Structure formats: structure tokens, C-alpha cells
Amino acid sequence: MRIKRKPAIQGAGSGVTSEFDWSRAVAAASMRIAWFNMDLGRVFSGEGGMEVTDAVDTRSGTAFVRRRDVLENENHIDEGLAIALHPAIPMKNWPGNP
């Protein structure tokens, strides 16, 4: 499952220019979990995205900058953990549940 989040806005400007590259890769924080048995055979592997760590810089209007408030949203962290641990630990609020 992919996590999609809107990028944060940071700065005193009013927006971005038409030259802003929305397809540029940005930094993000993710959780990767791997469980192994006693013979070092992989039993489970999962990962979940938690937070985009870059923000749109409205001062320049053309770049991303490092966010100041990274990993402050507990709901995003919980969602990333639920995705990383699923289906090894079924969670009631797993994002894929209807």
C-alpha cells in the first residue's frame, strides 16, 4: 500500500512559481520491519510511510526545504506502523480496512 500525503508549506511567500518541479523526489520518514526465525530465515517484512520530511519553500517558490515539525502528527505515525505490521499484526484501524 502506498501512502500519499500533501506536502507541507513553509515560508512567508504566497505560493510557488510555474517552474516548480512537482515531480521531484522528496525526503520522507518510513518504518521498515523484518522478523527472522532462529535459522535466520525471513518470516516477515513490511514497511510503512509516516511523514514527508520536506516542505514547499514559498520564499523561493521553486524548491523544497527540510520541515521544522517532522513526526509531530501521531496519526501519521500510527498509520505507518499499521501498514508496516500488517498482516502480521491485524489492526482494527489499518488504512486498507473498509
PDB file of C-alpha atoms in Angstrom:
ATOM      1  CA  MET A   1       0.000   0.000   0.000  1.00  0.00           C
ATOM      2  CA  ARG A   2       1.268   3.450  -0.873  1.00  0.00           C
ATOM      3  CA  ILE A   3       0.958   6.421   1.416  1.00  0.00           C
ATOM      4  CA  LYS A   4       0.049   9.725  -0.185  1.00  0.00           C
ATOM      5  CA  ARG A   5       0.410  12.986   1.676  1.00  0.00           C
ATOM      6  CA  LYS A   6       0.174  16.600   0.585  1.00  0.00           C
ATOM      7  CA  PRO A   7       3.477  18.411   1.044  1.00  0.00           C
ATOM      8  CA  ALA A   8       3.609  20.987   3.809  1.00  0.00           C
ATOM      9  CA  ILE A   9       4.061  24.666   3.005  1.00  0.00           C
ATOM     10  CA  GLN A  10       6.796  26.603   4.756  1.00  0.00           C
ATOM     11  CA  GLY A  11       7.759  30.258   4.477  1.00  0.00           C
ATOM     12  CA  ALA A  12       6.229  33.691   4.222  1.00  0.00           C
ATOM     13  CA  GLY A  13       5.594  33.622   0.480  1.00  0.00           C
ATOM     14  CA  SER A  14       2.224  33.206  -1.175  1.00  0.00           C
ATOM     15  CA  GLY A  15       2.816  30.115  -3.316  1.00  0.00           C
ATOM     16  CA  VAL A  16       5.051  28.559  -5.918  1.00  0.00           C
ATOM     17  CA  THR A  17       6.074  29.639  -9.388  1.00  0.00           C
ATOM     18  CA  SER A  18       5.033  27.902 -12.584  1.00  0.00           C
ATOM     19  CA  GLU A  19       8.586  26.482 -12.777  1.00  0.00           C
ATOM     20  CA  PHE A  20       8.108  24.483  -9.571  1.00  0.00           C
ATOM     21  CA  ASP A  21       9.028  20.823 -10.197  1.00  0.00           C
ATOM     22  CA  TRP A  22       6.222  18.787  -8.582  1.00  0.00           C
ATOM     23  CA  SER A  23       7.716  15.523  -9.881  1.00  0.00           C
ATOM     24  CA  ARG A  24      10.931  15.932  -7.863  1.00  0.00           C
ATOM     25  CA  ALA A  25      11.560  13.284  -5.222  1.00  0.00           C
ATOM     26  CA  VAL A  26      11.303  14.466  -1.615  1.00  0.00           C
ATOM     27  CA  ALA A  27      12.642  13.035   1.637  1.00  0.00           C
ATOM     28  CA  ALA A  28      10.313  11.008   3.830  1.00  0.00           C
ATOM     29  CA  ALA A  29      10.412   9.022   7.069  1.00  0.00           C
ATOM     30  CA  SER A  30       9.374   5.359   6.859  1.00  0.00           C
ATOM     31  CA  MET A  31       9.303   2.342   9.158  1.00  0.00           C
ATOM     32  CA  ARG A  32      10.771  -0.965   7.911  1.00  0.00           C
ATOM     33  CA  ILE A  33      10.263  -4.114   9.954  1.00  0.00           C
ATOM     34  CA  ALA A  34      11.894  -7.504   9.361  1.00  0.00           C
ATOM     35  CA  TRP A  35      11.394 -10.596  11.527  1.00  0.00           C
ATOM     36  CA  PHE A  36      13.656 -13.644  11.268  1.00  0.00           C
ATOM     37  CA  ASN A  37      13.411 -17.139  12.730  1.00  0.00           C
ATOM     38  CA  MET A  38      16.224 -18.855  14.657  1.00  0.00           C
ATOM     39  CA  ASP A  39      17.745 -20.097  11.370  1.00  0.00           C
ATOM     40  CA  LEU A  40      17.866 -16.513  10.081  1.00  0.00           C
ATOM     41  CA  GLY A  41      15.110 -17.186   7.582  1.00  0.00           C
ATOM     42  CA  ARG A  42      12.923 -14.170   6.981  1.00  0.00           C
ATOM     43  CA  VAL A  43       9.479 -14.663   8.493  1.00  0.00           C
ATOM     44  CA  PHE A  44       8.003 -11.231   7.828  1.00  0.00           C
ATOM     45  CA  SER A  45       8.925  -7.993   6.119  1.00  0.00           C
ATOM     46  CA  GLY A  46       6.885  -4.817   5.979  1.00  0.00           C
ATOM     47  CA  GLU A  47       7.250  -1.097   5.569  1.00  0.00           C
ATOM     48  CA  GLY A  48       5.012   1.908   6.042  1.00  0.00           C
ATOM     49  CA  GLY A  49       5.411   5.576   5.262  1.00  0.00           C
ATOM     50  CA  MET A  50       4.960   8.013   8.116  1.00  0.00           C
ATOM     51  CA  GLU A  51       5.814  11.549   7.108  1.00  0.00           C
ATOM     52  CA  VAL A  52       7.142  13.719   4.295  1.00  0.00           C
ATOM     53  CA  THR A  53      10.139  15.495   5.827  1.00  0.00           C
ATOM     54  CA  ASP A  54      10.414  18.224   3.178  1.00  0.00           C
ATOM     55  CA  ALA A  55       8.106  21.212   2.677  1.00  0.00           C
ATOM     56  CA  VAL A  56       7.428  23.501  -0.248  1.00  0.00           C
ATOM     57  CA  ASP A  57       9.517  26.646   0.276  1.00  0.00           C
ATOM     58  CA  THR A  58       7.236  29.581  -0.521  1.00  0.00           C
ATOM     59  CA  ARG A  59      10.094  32.071  -0.082  1.00  0.00           C
ATOM     60  CA  SER A  60      11.823  30.802  -3.212  1.00  0.00           C
ATOM     61  CA  GLY A  61       8.745  29.317  -4.857  1.00  0.00           C
ATOM     62  CA  THR A  62      10.908  26.750  -6.661  1.00  0.00           C
ATOM     63  CA  ALA A  63      12.340  24.360  -4.058  1.00  0.00           C
ATOM     64  CA  PHE A  64      11.701  22.041  -1.141  1.00  0.00           C
ATOM     65  CA  VAL A  65      13.248  22.640   2.308  1.00  0.00           C
ATOM     66  CA  ARG A  66      13.551  20.497   5.445  1.00  0.00           C
ATOM     67  CA  ARG A  67      10.431  20.749   7.611  1.00  0.00           C
ATOM     68  CA  ARG A  68      10.646  22.023  11.178  1.00  0.00           C
ATOM     69  CA  ASP A  69       7.797  19.893  12.561  1.00  0.00           C
ATOM     70  CA  VAL A  70       8.748  16.385  11.448  1.00  0.00           C
ATOM     71  CA  LEU A  71       6.987  13.412  13.105  1.00  0.00           C
ATOM     72  CA  GLU A  72       4.638  15.539  15.210  1.00  0.00           C
ATOM     73  CA  ASN A  73       1.464  14.032  13.736  1.00  0.00           C
ATOM     74  CA  GLU A  74       0.790  10.888  15.780  1.00  0.00           C
ATOM     75  CA  ASN A  75      -1.956   9.759  13.372  1.00  0.00           C
ATOM     76  CA  HIS A  76       0.571   9.615  10.508  1.00  0.00           C
ATOM     77  CA  ILE A  77       2.997   7.632  12.680  1.00  0.00           C
ATOM     78  CA  ASP A  78       0.258   5.203  13.770  1.00  0.00           C
ATOM     79  CA  GLU A  79      -0.834   4.735  10.156  1.00  0.00           C
ATOM     80  CA  GLY A  80       2.744   3.996   9.045  1.00  0.00           C
ATOM     81  CA  LEU A  81       3.159   1.423  11.825  1.00  0.00           C
ATOM     82  CA  ALA A  82      -0.172  -0.226  10.986  1.00  0.00           C
ATOM     83  CA  ILE A  83       0.822  -0.569   7.339  1.00  0.00           C
ATOM     84  CA  ALA A  84       4.306  -1.877   8.219  1.00  0.00           C
ATOM     85  CA  LEU A  85       2.967  -4.506  10.626  1.00  0.00           C
ATOM     86  CA  HIS A  86       0.040  -5.687   8.509  1.00  0.00           C
ATOM     87  CA  PRO A  87      -0.913  -8.544   8.158  1.00  0.00           C
ATOM     88  CA  ALA A  88       1.383  -9.968  10.866  1.00  0.00           C
ATOM     89  CA  ILE A  89      -0.493  -7.941  13.484  1.00  0.00           C
ATOM     90  CA  PRO A  90      -4.019  -7.188  12.255  1.00  0.00           C
ATOM     91  CA  MET A  91      -5.125  -3.724  13.306  1.00  0.00           C
ATOM     92  CA  LYS A  92      -8.678  -2.500  13.508  1.00  0.00           C
ATOM     93  CA  ASN A  93      -7.776   0.870  12.022  1.00  0.00           C
ATOM     94  CA  TRP A  94      -5.486  -0.434   9.285  1.00  0.00           C
ATOM     95  CA  PRO A  95      -5.804   2.010   6.375  1.00  0.00           C
ATOM     96  CA  GLY A  96      -6.816  -0.757   3.952  1.00  0.00           C
ATOM     97  CA  ASN A  97      -9.885  -1.746   6.027  1.00  0.00           C
ATOM     98  CA  PRO A  98     -13.231  -0.589   4.609  1.00  0.00           C
TER      99      PRO A  98
END
